[in-house]
Coordinates of C-alpha atoms in Angstrom, one line a residue:
M992 CA -18.6 -31.0 9.0
K993 CA -18.3 -34.6 7.5
F994 CA -17.9 -37.5 10.1
M995 CA -17.7 -41.3 10.0
K996 CA -18.5 -43.7 12.7
L997 CA -16.7 -46.9 12.9
G998 CA -17.5 -50.1 15.2
S999 CA -20.6 -50.9 16.9
K1000 CA -19.5 -52.0 20.5
P1001 CA -20.0 -49.7 23.4
D1002 CA -16.6 -47.9 24.0
S1003 CA -15.0 -49.9 27.1
F1004 CA -11.8 -47.5 27.3
Q1005 CA -11.4 -46.2 30.7
T1006 CA -8.9 -44.0 32.5
D1007 CA -7.2 -44.1 35.7
G1008 CA -5.4 -40.8 36.1
D1009 CA -3.7 -38.8 33.4
H1010 CA -1.6 -41.7 32.3
I1011 CA -3.7 -44.9 32.6
R1012 CA -5.7 -46.4 30.0
Y1013 CA -7.5 -49.8 30.1
V1014 CA -10.1 -51.9 28.7
A1015 CA -12.9 -52.7 31.3
T1016 CA -13.9 -56.3 30.4
E1017 CA -14.0 -59.5 32.4
L1018 CA -11.3 -60.9 30.5
A1019 CA -7.8 -59.8 32.0
T1020 CA -5.6 -57.7 29.7
D1021 CA -2.4 -59.5 28.7
I1022 CA -0.3 -56.7 27.0
V1023 CA 0.8 -53.3 27.9
V1024 CA 1.5 -50.6 25.3
N1025 CA 3.7 -47.4 26.4
V1026 CA 2.8 -44.7 24.1
G1027 CA 4.5 -41.4 25.4
D1028 CA 3.7 -41.2 28.9
V1029 CA 0.4 -43.2 28.7
K1030 CA 0.1 -47.0 29.3
F1031 CA -2.5 -48.8 27.6
Y1032 CA -3.5 -52.2 29.3
C1033 CA -5.1 -54.2 26.2
H1034 CA -5.7 -57.6 25.0
K1035 CA -3.3 -59.1 22.5
F1036 CA -5.5 -60.6 19.8
P1037 CA -7.7 -57.6 18.9
L1038 CA -4.7 -55.5 18.6
L1039 CA -2.3 -58.2 16.5
S1040 CA -5.1 -59.3 14.4
K1041 CA -5.2 -55.9 12.6
S1042 CA -1.4 -54.5 13.1
A1043 CA 1.3 -55.9 11.4
R1044 CA 4.0 -53.7 13.4
L1045 CA 2.4 -55.0 16.8
Q1046 CA 2.9 -58.5 15.7
K1047 CA 6.7 -57.9 14.9
L1048 CA 7.2 -56.0 18.3
V1049 CA 5.6 -58.8 20.2
A1050 CA 7.8 -61.6 18.2
T1051 CA 10.9 -59.7 18.5
S1052 CA 10.6 -58.7 22.3
N1053 CA 12.3 -60.6 25.1
D1054 CA 10.7 -63.3 26.8
E1055 CA 10.8 -61.6 30.1
N1056 CA 9.0 -58.2 28.4
G1057 CA 7.0 -59.7 26.0
D1058 CA 4.0 -58.3 27.5
E1059 CA 5.1 -54.8 27.4
L1060 CA 5.8 -52.7 24.3
H1061 CA 7.1 -49.3 24.0
I1062 CA 6.0 -47.0 20.9
Q1063 CA 7.3 -43.5 21.5
D1064 CA 7.4 -42.2 18.0
I1065 CA 3.8 -42.9 16.7
P1066 CA 2.4 -39.9 14.8
G1067 CA -0.6 -38.4 16.8
G1068 CA 0.7 -39.8 20.0
P1069 CA -1.7 -41.5 22.7
G1070 CA -5.0 -40.1 21.2
A1071 CA -4.2 -41.6 17.7
F1072 CA -3.1 -44.9 19.3
E1073 CA -6.5 -44.8 21.4
I1074 CA -8.7 -44.5 18.1
C1075 CA -6.6 -47.5 16.2
A1076 CA -7.0 -49.4 19.4
K1077 CA -11.0 -49.0 19.5
F1078 CA -11.1 -49.9 16.1
C1079 CA -9.3 -53.0 16.7
Y1080 CA -11.7 -53.8 19.4
G1081 CA -14.7 -52.9 17.2
M1082 CA -15.7 -50.3 19.7
T1083 CA -17.9 -47.2 18.4
V1084 CA -15.3 -44.4 17.1
T1085 CA -16.2 -41.2 15.1
L1086 CA -13.7 -39.8 12.5
N1087 CA -14.0 -36.2 11.5
A1088 CA -11.6 -33.5 9.8
Y1089 CA -10.0 -32.8 13.2
N1090 CA -8.7 -36.2 13.9
V1091 CA -8.7 -38.3 10.6
V1092 CA -5.2 -37.1 9.6
A1093 CA -3.8 -38.3 13.0
A1094 CA -5.7 -41.5 12.8
R1095 CA -4.6 -42.1 9.1
C1096 CA -0.7 -41.5 10.3
A1097 CA -1.1 -43.9 13.4
A1098 CA -2.8 -46.6 11.2
E1099 CA 0.1 -46.3 8.7
Y1100 CA 2.6 -46.5 11.4
L1101 CA 0.9 -49.7 13.0
E1102 CA 0.5 -51.1 9.4
M1103 CA -3.1 -51.7 9.5
Y1104 CA -3.1 -53.0 6.1
E1105 CA -5.8 -54.9 3.9
T1106 CA -3.0 -57.6 3.5
V1107 CA -3.4 -58.0 7.3
E1108 CA -7.2 -58.0 7.5
K1109 CA -9.9 -57.0 5.0
G1110 CA -11.7 -53.7 5.7
N1111 CA -8.9 -52.6 7.9
L1112 CA -8.4 -49.0 9.3
I1113 CA -6.3 -47.6 6.4
Y1114 CA -8.7 -48.6 3.6
K1115 CA -11.7 -47.2 5.5
I1116 CA -10.0 -43.8 6.3
D1117 CA -8.9 -43.5 2.7
V1118 CA -12.5 -44.0 1.7
F1119 CA -13.6 -41.3 4.2
L1120 CA -11.2 -39.0 2.9
N1121 CA -11.9 -39.3 -0.6
S1122 CA -15.6 -39.5 -0.8
S1123 CA -16.4 -36.9 2.1
I1124 CA -13.3 -34.8 3.4
F1125 CA -11.8 -33.8 0.2
R1126 CA -15.2 -33.0 -1.2
S1127 CA -16.1 -30.4 1.5
W1128 CA -14.4 -26.9 1.3
K1129 CA -14.1 -26.2 4.9
D1130 CA -13.2 -29.9 6.0
S1131 CA -10.4 -29.7 3.4
I1132 CA -9.0 -26.6 5.1
T1133 CA -9.2 -28.2 8.5
V1134 CA -7.6 -31.2 7.3
L1135 CA -4.9 -29.2 5.9
Q1136 CA -4.4 -27.3 9.2
S1137 CA -4.0 -30.5 11.1
T1138 CA -1.3 -31.9 8.9
K1139 CA 1.3 -29.3 10.3
S1140 CA 1.8 -31.2 13.6
L1141 CA 2.0 -34.7 11.8
L1142 CA 4.9 -33.9 9.4
P1143 CA 6.7 -35.7 7.6
W1144 CA 3.9 -38.6 7.7
S1145 CA 1.2 -36.4 6.5
E1146 CA 3.5 -35.4 3.7
E1147 CA 4.8 -38.8 2.7
L1148 CA 1.2 -40.1 2.9
K1149 CA 0.1 -37.1 0.4
V1150 CA -2.5 -35.8 2.7
V1151 CA -1.0 -32.5 2.2
S1152 CA -0.9 -32.3 -1.6
R1153 CA -4.4 -33.9 -1.7
S1154 CA -5.6 -31.4 0.6
L1155 CA -3.9 -28.6 -1.5
D1156 CA -5.2 -29.8 -4.7
S1157 CA -8.9 -30.1 -3.2
I1158 CA -8.8 -26.3 -1.9
A1159 CA -7.2 -25.1 -5.0
S1160 CA -9.7 -26.9 -7.4
K1161 CA -12.6 -25.6 -5.5
A1162 CA -11.1 -21.9 -5.4
S1163 CA -10.8 -22.0 -9.2
I1164 CA -14.2 -23.5 -10.0
D1165 CA -16.6 -21.3 -11.8
T1166 CA -18.7 -19.4 -9.2
S1167 CA -21.9 -20.5 -10.6
M1168 CA -20.9 -24.0 -9.4
V1169 CA -20.1 -23.3 -5.8
E1170 CA -22.8 -24.9 -3.7
W1171 CA -21.0 -25.2 -0.4
S1172 CA -20.8 -22.8 2.6
Y1173 CA -18.1 -20.2 2.9
T1174 CA -17.2 -17.2 5.0
Y1175 CA -17.9 -13.7 3.6
N1176 CA -17.7 -11.0 6.1
R1177 CA -15.7 -8.4 4.4
K1178 CA -18.8 -7.1 2.6
K1179 CA -22.3 -8.6 2.9
L1180 CA -24.3 -9.6 0.0
P1181 CA -27.6 -7.9 -0.9
S1182 CA -29.7 -11.0 0.3
E1183 CA -27.6 -10.9 3.6
N1184 CA -28.5 -7.3 4.2
G1185 CA -32.2 -8.1 3.6
N1186 CA -32.2 -6.1 0.4
S1187 CA -32.3 -9.3 -2.1
P1188 CA -33.3 -8.0 -5.5
Q1189 CA -36.6 -9.5 -6.7
W1190 CA -38.3 -9.5 -10.3
N1191 CA -42.0 -9.9 -10.5
G1192 CA -41.8 -11.2 -6.8
V1193 CA -39.5 -13.9 -7.9
R1194 CA -36.1 -14.0 -5.8
K1195 CA -33.2 -13.8 -8.0
Q1196 CA -30.4 -16.5 -7.8
Q1197 CA -27.7 -15.2 -5.2
T1198 CA -24.5 -14.2 -7.0
V1199 CA -21.4 -15.8 -5.6
P1200 CA -18.7 -13.3 -5.4
K1201 CA -15.3 -14.1 -7.2
D1202 CA -13.3 -13.8 -4.0
W1203 CA -15.8 -15.8 -1.8
W1204 CA -12.8 -18.1 -0.6
V1205 CA -10.4 -15.4 0.4
E1206 CA -11.6 -15.1 4.1
D1207 CA -11.6 -18.9 4.9
L1208 CA -8.0 -19.3 3.8
C1209 CA -6.9 -16.5 6.2
E1210 CA -7.1 -19.1 9.0
L1211 CA -3.9 -21.0 7.6
R1212 CA -0.4 -20.4 8.9
I1213 CA 1.9 -18.7 6.5
D1214 CA 3.8 -21.7 5.3
L1215 CA 0.6 -23.5 4.5
Y1216 CA -1.0 -20.4 3.0
K1217 CA 1.8 -20.0 0.7
R1218 CA 1.5 -23.5 -0.8
V1219 CA -2.2 -22.9 -1.3
I1220 CA -2.0 -19.6 -3.2
T1221 CA 1.0 -21.2 -5.2
T1222 CA -1.2 -24.1 -6.3
I1223 CA -4.1 -21.8 -6.9
K1224 CA -1.9 -19.7 -9.2
T1225 CA -0.6 -22.7 -10.9
K1226 CA -4.0 -23.7 -12.0
G1227 CA -4.3 -20.4 -13.8
R1228 CA -8.1 -20.1 -13.3
V1229 CA -8.2 -17.2 -11.0
S1230 CA -7.4 -13.7 -11.9
G1231 CA -4.7 -11.8 -10.4
D1232 CA -7.2 -9.2 -9.0
V1233 CA -8.8 -11.9 -6.8
I1234 CA -5.2 -13.3 -5.8
G1235 CA -4.3 -9.7 -4.9
E1236 CA -7.5 -9.4 -2.8
A1237 CA -6.6 -12.6 -0.9
L1238 CA -3.2 -11.4 0.0
N1239 CA -4.6 -8.0 1.1
A1240 CA -7.2 -10.0 3.3
Y1241 CA -4.5 -12.2 4.8
T1242 CA -2.0 -9.6 5.7
M1243 CA -4.7 -7.4 7.3
R1244 CA -5.8 -10.5 9.6
R1245 CA -2.5 -12.1 10.3
L1246 CA -0.4 -8.8 10.8
P1247 CA -1.6 -6.8 13.6
G1248 CA -1.6 -3.1 13.0
F1249 CA -1.0 -3.3 9.4
S1250 CA -3.6 -1.1 8.4
K1251 CA -2.5 1.5 10.7
G1252 CA 1.2 1.4 9.8
M1253 CA 2.1 -0.2 13.2
I1254 CA 3.8 -3.4 13.6
P1255 CA 4.0 -5.5 16.8
N1256 CA 7.6 -6.2 18.2
N1257 CA 6.9 -9.3 20.1
D1258 CA 7.7 -11.6 17.3
I1259 CA 9.7 -9.9 14.8
V1260 CA 10.9 -13.0 12.9
K1261 CA 7.5 -14.6 12.3
Y1262 CA 6.3 -11.2 10.9
R1263 CA 9.2 -10.6 8.9
S1264 CA 8.4 -14.1 7.4
L1265 CA 4.8 -13.2 6.7
V1266 CA 5.8 -10.0 5.0
E1267 CA 8.5 -11.6 2.6
T1268 CA 6.1 -14.5 1.6
I1269 CA 3.3 -12.0 0.7
V1270 CA 5.9 -9.9 -1.6
W1271 CA 7.0 -13.5 -3.0
L1272 CA 3.4 -14.1 -3.7
L1273 CA 2.1 -10.9 -5.5
P1274 CA 0.8 -11.4 -8.8
A1275 CA 3.0 -10.4 -11.7
E1276 CA 0.5 -8.4 -13.5
K1277 CA 0.6 -4.7 -12.7
G1278 CA -2.4 -3.2 -11.0
T1279 CA -3.5 -6.5 -9.3
V1280 CA -3.0 -4.9 -5.7
S1281 CA -3.5 -1.4 -5.0
C1282 CA -0.7 1.1 -4.6
S1283 CA -1.8 1.7 -1.0
F1284 CA -1.5 -1.8 -0.1
L1285 CA 2.1 -2.0 -1.6
L1286 CA 3.1 1.2 0.2
R1287 CA 1.9 -0.3 3.7
L1288 CA 3.9 -3.6 2.8
L1289 CA 7.0 -1.4 2.1
R1290 CA 6.6 0.3 5.5
A1291 CA 6.2 -3.0 7.1
A1292 CA 9.4 -4.4 5.3
I1293 CA 11.3 -1.4 6.7
L1294 CA 10.1 -1.8 10.1
L1295 CA 10.6 -5.5 10.1
D1296 CA 14.2 -5.2 8.5
C1297 CA 13.0 -7.5 5.5
G1298 CA 15.6 -8.5 3.0
E1299 CA 16.9 -6.1 0.3
T1300 CA 15.3 -8.2 -2.4
E1301 CA 11.9 -7.9 -1.3
R1302 CA 12.1 -4.2 -0.5
N1303 CA 13.6 -3.7 -4.1
E1304 CA 10.8 -5.5 -5.5
L1305 CA 8.3 -3.3 -3.7
M1306 CA 9.9 -0.2 -4.7
R1307 CA 9.6 -1.4 -8.5
R1308 CA 6.1 -2.1 -8.2
I1309 CA 5.1 1.2 -6.6
S1310 CA 7.1 3.2 -8.9
Q1311 CA 4.9 1.8 -11.5
Q1312 CA 1.5 2.4 -9.8
L1313 CA 2.7 5.8 -8.2
P1314 CA -0.2 7.7 -9.7
E1315 CA -2.6 5.9 -7.8
A1316 CA -1.2 6.7 -4.4
T1317 CA -2.2 9.2 -1.8
V1318 CA -0.2 11.6 0.2
T1319 CA -1.2 9.6 3.5
D1320 CA 0.3 6.4 1.9
L1321 CA 3.7 8.2 1.2
L1322 CA 4.1 9.3 4.9
I1323 CA 6.5 6.6 5.8
R1324 CA 8.3 7.3 9.2
A1325 CA 12.2 7.9 8.9
P1326 CA 14.3 5.2 10.5
A1327 CA 15.2 5.5 14.1
G1328 CA 18.0 7.8 14.8
E1329 CA 17.2 10.2 11.8
A1330 CA 16.6 13.7 12.4
T1331 CA 13.6 14.1 10.1
I1332 CA 10.2 12.7 10.8
Y1333 CA 9.4 11.1 7.3
D1334 CA 11.7 9.1 5.1
V1335 CA 11.8 11.6 2.3
D1336 CA 14.5 9.6 0.5
I1337 CA 12.4 6.7 -0.2
V1338 CA 9.8 9.0 -1.9
H1339 CA 12.5 10.5 -3.8
N1340 CA 13.8 7.1 -5.2
L1341 CA 10.2 6.3 -6.1
V1342 CA 9.6 9.4 -7.8
A1343 CA 12.7 9.2 -9.6
S1344 CA 12.1 5.6 -10.8
F1345 CA 8.7 6.5 -11.9
M1346 CA 10.1 9.3 -14.0
T1347 CA 12.8 7.0 -15.6
H1348 CA 10.1 4.4 -16.2
I1349 CA 7.7 6.8 -18.0
S1350 CA 10.7 8.2 -20.1
Q1351 CA 11.5 4.7 -21.2
T1352 CA 8.0 3.5 -21.9
D1353 CA 7.3 2.8 -25.7
P1354 CA 5.0 5.8 -27.1
V1355 CA 2.6 3.5 -28.5
K1356 CA 2.3 1.6 -25.4
K1357 CA 2.4 4.9 -23.3
E1358 CA -0.7 6.1 -25.4
F1359 CA -2.8 3.0 -24.9
L1360 CA -2.2 3.1 -21.1
E1361 CA -3.0 6.9 -20.7
S1362 CA -6.1 6.1 -23.1
T1363 CA -7.7 4.1 -20.3
R1364 CA -7.5 6.9 -17.7
S1365 CA -9.8 9.8 -17.4
P1366 CA -9.8 12.1 -20.3
K1367 CA -9.7 15.2 -17.9
F1368 CA -6.1 14.6 -17.4
G1369 CA -5.0 14.6 -21.0
P1370 CA -2.0 12.7 -22.6
D1371 CA 0.4 13.0 -19.6
A1372 CA -2.3 12.0 -16.9
S1373 CA 0.3 9.9 -15.0
N1374 CA 2.8 12.8 -14.8
V1375 CA 0.4 15.1 -13.7
L1376 CA -1.2 12.9 -11.1
V1377 CA 2.4 12.3 -9.7
A1378 CA 3.4 15.9 -9.7
K1379 CA 0.1 16.9 -7.7
L1380 CA 0.8 13.9 -5.5
I1381 CA 4.3 15.3 -4.8
D1382 CA 3.0 18.8 -4.3
G1383 CA 0.7 17.5 -1.7
Y1384 CA 3.5 15.3 0.0
L1385 CA 5.6 18.6 0.3
A1386 CA 3.0 20.5 1.9
E1387 CA 3.0 17.7 4.6
I1388 CA 6.6 17.2 5.1
A1389 CA 7.2 21.2 5.4
R1390 CA 5.9 20.9 8.6
D1391 CA 9.0 19.1 9.9
P1392 CA 11.3 21.6 11.5
N1393 CA 14.5 19.5 10.9
L1394 CA 13.7 19.1 7.0
P1395 CA 16.6 20.4 5.0
V1396 CA 16.2 22.6 2.3
S1397 CA 18.0 20.5 -0.1
K1398 CA 15.7 17.7 0.5
F1399 CA 12.6 19.7 -0.2
V1400 CA 13.9 21.5 -3.2
N1401 CA 15.4 18.0 -4.7
L1402 CA 12.2 16.3 -4.4
A1403 CA 10.2 19.2 -6.1
E1404 CA 12.7 19.5 -8.9
I1405 CA 12.1 16.0 -10.0
V1406 CA 8.7 16.9 -11.0
S1407 CA 9.5 20.2 -12.1
S1408 CA 9.5 19.3 -15.7
V1409 CA 5.8 18.0 -15.7
S1410 CA 3.5 20.8 -16.9
R1411 CA 0.6 20.6 -14.6
P1412 CA -2.2 23.2 -15.1
S1413 CA -1.9 24.6 -11.4
H1414 CA 1.0 25.3 -9.0
D1415 CA -1.6 26.2 -6.1
G1416 CA -0.4 22.8 -4.4
L1417 CA 3.3 23.7 -4.9
Y1418 CA 2.7 27.2 -3.4
R1419 CA 1.0 25.6 -0.4
G1420 CA 4.1 23.4 0.3
I1421 CA 6.3 26.6 -0.2
D1422 CA 4.4 28.6 2.2
M1423 CA 4.2 26.0 4.7
Y1424 CA 8.1 25.4 4.3
L1425 CA 8.9 29.2 4.8
K1426 CA 6.2 29.4 7.8
E1427 CA 8.0 26.4 9.8
H1428 CA 11.5 27.5 8.8
P1429 CA 11.7 31.2 9.5
G1430 CA 15.5 31.0 10.2
I1431 CA 16.6 30.0 6.7
N1432 CA 18.7 32.8 4.8
K1433 CA 17.8 34.7 1.8
S1434 CA 19.5 32.4 -0.8
E1435 CA 17.5 29.2 0.4
R1436 CA 14.4 31.3 0.5
K1437 CA 15.1 32.4 -3.3
R1438 CA 15.8 28.9 -4.3
I1439 CA 12.7 27.5 -2.6
C1440 CA 10.6 30.2 -4.4
R1441 CA 12.1 29.6 -7.8
L1442 CA 10.4 26.3 -7.9
M1443 CA 6.9 27.8 -8.3
D1444 CA 5.7 29.5 -11.4
C1445 CA 3.7 32.4 -10.8
K1446 CA 1.6 32.5 -13.9
K1447 CA 0.1 29.1 -12.8
L1448 CA -1.5 30.4 -9.4
S1449 CA -5.2 30.7 -9.3
A1450 CA -6.9 34.0 -8.2
E1451 CA -7.3 32.7 -4.9
A1452 CA -3.5 31.7 -4.5
C1453 CA -2.7 35.1 -6.0
M1454 CA -4.7 37.0 -3.4
H1455 CA -3.0 35.0 -0.6
A1456 CA 0.6 35.5 -2.2
V1457 CA 0.2 39.2 -2.5
Q1458 CA -0.7 39.4 1.2
N1459 CA 2.1 36.8 2.3
E1460 CA 4.9 38.4 4.3
R1461 CA 6.8 35.3 4.1
L1462 CA 7.7 35.6 0.4
P1463 CA 10.6 37.7 -0.8
L1464 CA 9.4 40.9 -2.6
R1465 CA 10.2 39.9 -6.0
V1466 CA 7.8 36.9 -5.9
V1467 CA 5.1 39.3 -4.9
V1468 CA 6.0 41.6 -7.7
Q1469 CA 5.7 38.6 -10.3
V1470 CA 2.3 37.6 -8.7
L1471 CA 1.0 41.1 -9.1
F1472 CA 2.3 41.3 -12.6
F1473 CA 0.7 38.1 -13.9
E1474 CA -2.7 39.0 -11.9
Q1475 CA -2.7 42.2 -13.8
A1476 CA -1.9 40.6 -17.1
R1477 CA -4.6 38.0 -16.4
A1478 CA -7.0 41.1 -15.8
T1479 CA -5.9 43.2 -18.9
T1480 CA -6.4 40.0 -21.0
S1481 CA -9.8 39.3 -19.6
S1482 CA -10.9 42.9 -20.5
G1483 CA -9.4 42.8 -24.1
S1484 CA -6.2 45.0 -23.2
S1485 CA -2.6 44.0 -24.0
T1486 CA -0.1 43.8 -21.3
P1487 CA 1.6 47.4 -20.5
D1488 CA 5.1 48.1 -21.0
L1489 CA 7.3 47.8 -17.9
P1490 CA 10.6 49.2 -16.9
G1491 CA 13.5 46.8 -17.4
S1492 CA 14.2 46.6 -13.8
V1493 CA 10.8 45.1 -13.2
R1494 CA 11.0 42.9 -16.2
A1495 CA 14.2 41.6 -15.1
L1496 CA 12.6 40.0 -12.2
L1497 CA 10.0 38.3 -14.3
P1498 CA 10.7 34.8 -16.0
G1499 CA 12.1 35.3 -19.4
G1500 CA 12.8 39.1 -18.6
S1501 CA 15.7 41.1 -20.0
H1502 CA 18.7 40.8 -18.3
G1503 CA 20.9 42.8 -20.7
S1504 CA 21.8 46.4 -20.0
S1505 CA 19.6 46.2 -16.4
R1506 CA 22.3 43.9 -15.1
S1507 CA 24.1 46.4 -13.1
T1508 CA 20.8 48.0 -11.4
T1509 CA 19.5 44.3 -10.7
T1510 CA 22.8 43.4 -8.9
N1511 CA 22.8 46.4 -7.0
T1512 CA 19.2 46.0 -5.7
E1513 CA 19.4 42.1 -5.5
E1514 CA 19.2 42.1 -1.7
D1515 CA 16.2 44.4 -2.0
W1516 CA 14.3 42.3 -4.1
D1517 CA 15.0 39.0 -2.3
S1518 CA 14.1 40.7 1.2
V1519 CA 10.9 39.9 3.0
P1520 CA 8.4 42.7 2.6
T1521 CA 7.1 44.7 5.5
A1522 CA 3.6 45.1 6.3
E1523 CA 3.7 48.7 4.5
D1524 CA 5.2 47.1 1.4
I1525 CA 2.4 44.6 1.3
K1526 CA -0.2 47.4 1.7
A1527 CA 1.2 49.3 -1.2
L1528 CA 1.4 46.1 -3.4
K1529 CA -2.1 45.4 -2.5
G1530 CA -3.4 48.9 -3.5
E1531 CA -1.8 48.3 -6.8
L1532 CA -3.6 45.2 -7.4
T1533 CA -6.7 47.2 -6.6
T1534 CA -5.7 49.8 -9.1
L1535 CA -4.8 47.5 -12.0
R1536 CA -8.4 45.9 -11.6
L1537 CA -9.9 49.3 -11.8
S1538 CA -8.1 50.0 -14.8
G1539 CA -9.6 47.1 -16.5
E1540 CA -13.1 48.4 -15.3
T1541 CA -12.3 51.7 -17.0
N1542 CA -11.3 50.1 -20.2
R1543 CA -14.7 48.2 -20.4
N1544 CA -16.3 51.9 -19.9
G1545 CA -14.7 53.3 -23.0
M1546 CA -11.1 54.4 -22.1
A1547 CA -8.7 54.2 -25.0
K1548 CA -6.1 51.3 -24.9
T1549 CA -3.2 53.5 -25.0
D1550 CA -4.5 55.4 -22.1
I1551 CA -5.0 52.1 -20.1
E1552 CA -1.3 51.2 -20.9
R1553 CA 0.0 54.5 -19.9
V1554 CA -2.1 54.4 -16.6
A1555 CA -0.8 50.8 -15.7
A1556 CA 2.6 51.6 -16.5
S1557 CA 2.6 54.6 -14.4
R1558 CA 1.3 52.7 -11.5
M1559 CA 3.6 50.0 -12.0
K1560 CA 6.7 52.3 -12.3
G1561 CA 5.7 55.3 -10.1
L1562 CA 3.2 54.3 -7.2
A1563 CA 2.8 50.7 -6.5
M1564 CA 6.1 49.3 -5.9
S1565 CA 6.5 50.8 -2.7
K1566 CA 9.7 51.8 -1.3
I1567 CA 11.6 49.4 -3.6
F1568 CA 10.7 51.4 -6.5
L1569 CA 11.4 54.5 -4.8
K1570 CA 15.1 53.5 -4.1
L1571 CA 15.4 52.6 -7.7
K1572 CA 14.1 55.7 -9.2
S1573 CA 15.7 58.1 -6.6
S1574 CA 19.1 57.1 -7.9
K1575 CA 18.3 57.7 -11.5
E1576 CA 16.4 61.2 -11.5
R1577 CA 18.3 64.1 -13.0
N1578 CA 16.3 67.0 -13.3
G1579 CA 13.3 65.1 -14.1
E1580 CA 14.8 62.9 -16.5
I1581 CA 16.8 59.4 -16.5
S1582 CA 19.8 59.4 -18.4
S1583 CA 20.7 56.1 -20.4
S1584 CA 23.6 55.3 -18.3
D1585 CA 21.7 55.0 -15.0
T1586 CA 18.7 53.5 -16.1
S1587 CA 18.0 49.7 -15.7
E1588 CA 16.3 49.8 -19.2
S1589 CA 17.9 49.3 -22.4
P1590 CA 18.6 52.3 -24.6
E1591 CA 15.8 51.5 -26.9
E1592 CA 13.6 51.5 -23.9
T1593 CA 14.6 54.8 -22.7
K1594 CA 13.8 56.5 -25.9
S1595 CA 10.3 55.3 -26.1
T1596 CA 9.5 55.6 -22.4
P1597 CA 8.3 58.6 -20.9
S1598 CA 10.1 60.2 -17.9
V1599 CA 9.2 59.5 -14.2
S1600 CA 8.0 63.1 -13.6
R1601 CA 5.8 63.1 -16.8
K1602 CA 4.2 59.9 -15.8
H1603 CA 3.4 61.2 -12.4
S1604 CA 1.6 64.0 -13.9
L1605 CA -0.3 61.6 -16.0
S1606 CA -1.5 59.8 -13.2

């Protein structure tokens, strides 16, 4: 820290209790200056020789009170006046970053100009500020902090503006020119870890990080911090990424519990002002702050009841960076009084805004943005990332026993148009919801399961699904069919012919002549299968796999198709298939009026009894 010593005489000021100051000399004092609740017993000549204001006060005072003056509004109070008085006496006084602003404001109040006496206090302080204080990084910050209690004097004397410019200029300087000390505890430099790189035994010059100044500014109050960051941004030499890092570090330091999503309730107004200011200071460029940081800000803004403008701005920014978010980031607690645990409506609005923004993005610009991402996600990387994010989010909120089916489905449907390679995540969410909400009716269960595309389930997910007693039977049948189709495709076979009643259950199946039968058995297909049903369907999956193995051993393709069709129609569908066929069998044959298949299918399809004999 820089300092300056003034005067050479010993300090003769003495104290008598908390409210008396006097000069211990042989010459009796002849003036009393009342500053606040402190009395200073001094001599007129030293004071009046350097202070034009004291001269005026003495000249205009009454004769009977001419030896006692009252100064109640001097900036810096008794402490600042004492510094000025010691300077007048020529006593030794030390100025530093902590007291120099108070001394400067008090000297201005006392009118200690050069016109009164050459080399007066104002001149000496200004020289010290310009030559030392404002050339020091940390002293400039300390001086700026001290100006808060000296307003409006420090503002009018341009101490504040000069401090701001000093700090902003140093923060904007090329890092190769940084030669002063600074704080950097967030991540240590290699040299600080004892791992300084060397080349041929010669130590390399330490590299100054671009955000070297961030932590020191965290000491400032939010109003001064706002002015510093604004000044830095005005100079235009600091990137938005570094500004974003500074805002992140400041919020983490000044808002307790921010990183954990917890906000103290002891000073709501103070913390609300802080969050609103941080939002106002966010760089305009997209991606300068992380989506995780923005979501934590949004959570804090909701808890602190910040203004609608700030919340809308955060929502806009988050929606543009939503592919960067994690499921944990999106788990925002619902407001007090809500039945649900998490605020699903906010996430719904964010996703809707993201999808709207994507649809309105210029194709050329969209292609450029996507080209900057990892190539493994393909041309629609952002959409796929958000869809996978929502799949994971659905699995988390599904644990909420009070989450309505409509909110779950509506959120899933927003990203239903996104063609993602796997629906395993969505399946986990659906399974979790069915597990935690066993009381939902068949219609709701069917509505939820319709969100999932069984063709996009992995082998592991299929194995789980065919054993899942929470899924409707129609979903289990679909999973079995697509698993069988996958097995036959991998073995070089074609998918076997299926009865119309089964094909009607599959996406894109025939609903023509099978309408009556499907309608009659709708409740059976939407019912939850029993353990016996599951066992029968699992046995069918094994049979289909064995048929694939047989094909590889030389069985004819047509034989495989007949065997697979026979299993699907006669043995594998458990009691549901038996119900379908018992009502249709007439002397070992199925009439065209009773079957759920189309007439053309009936002509080309063997009878049930014949298929049984084949198997």
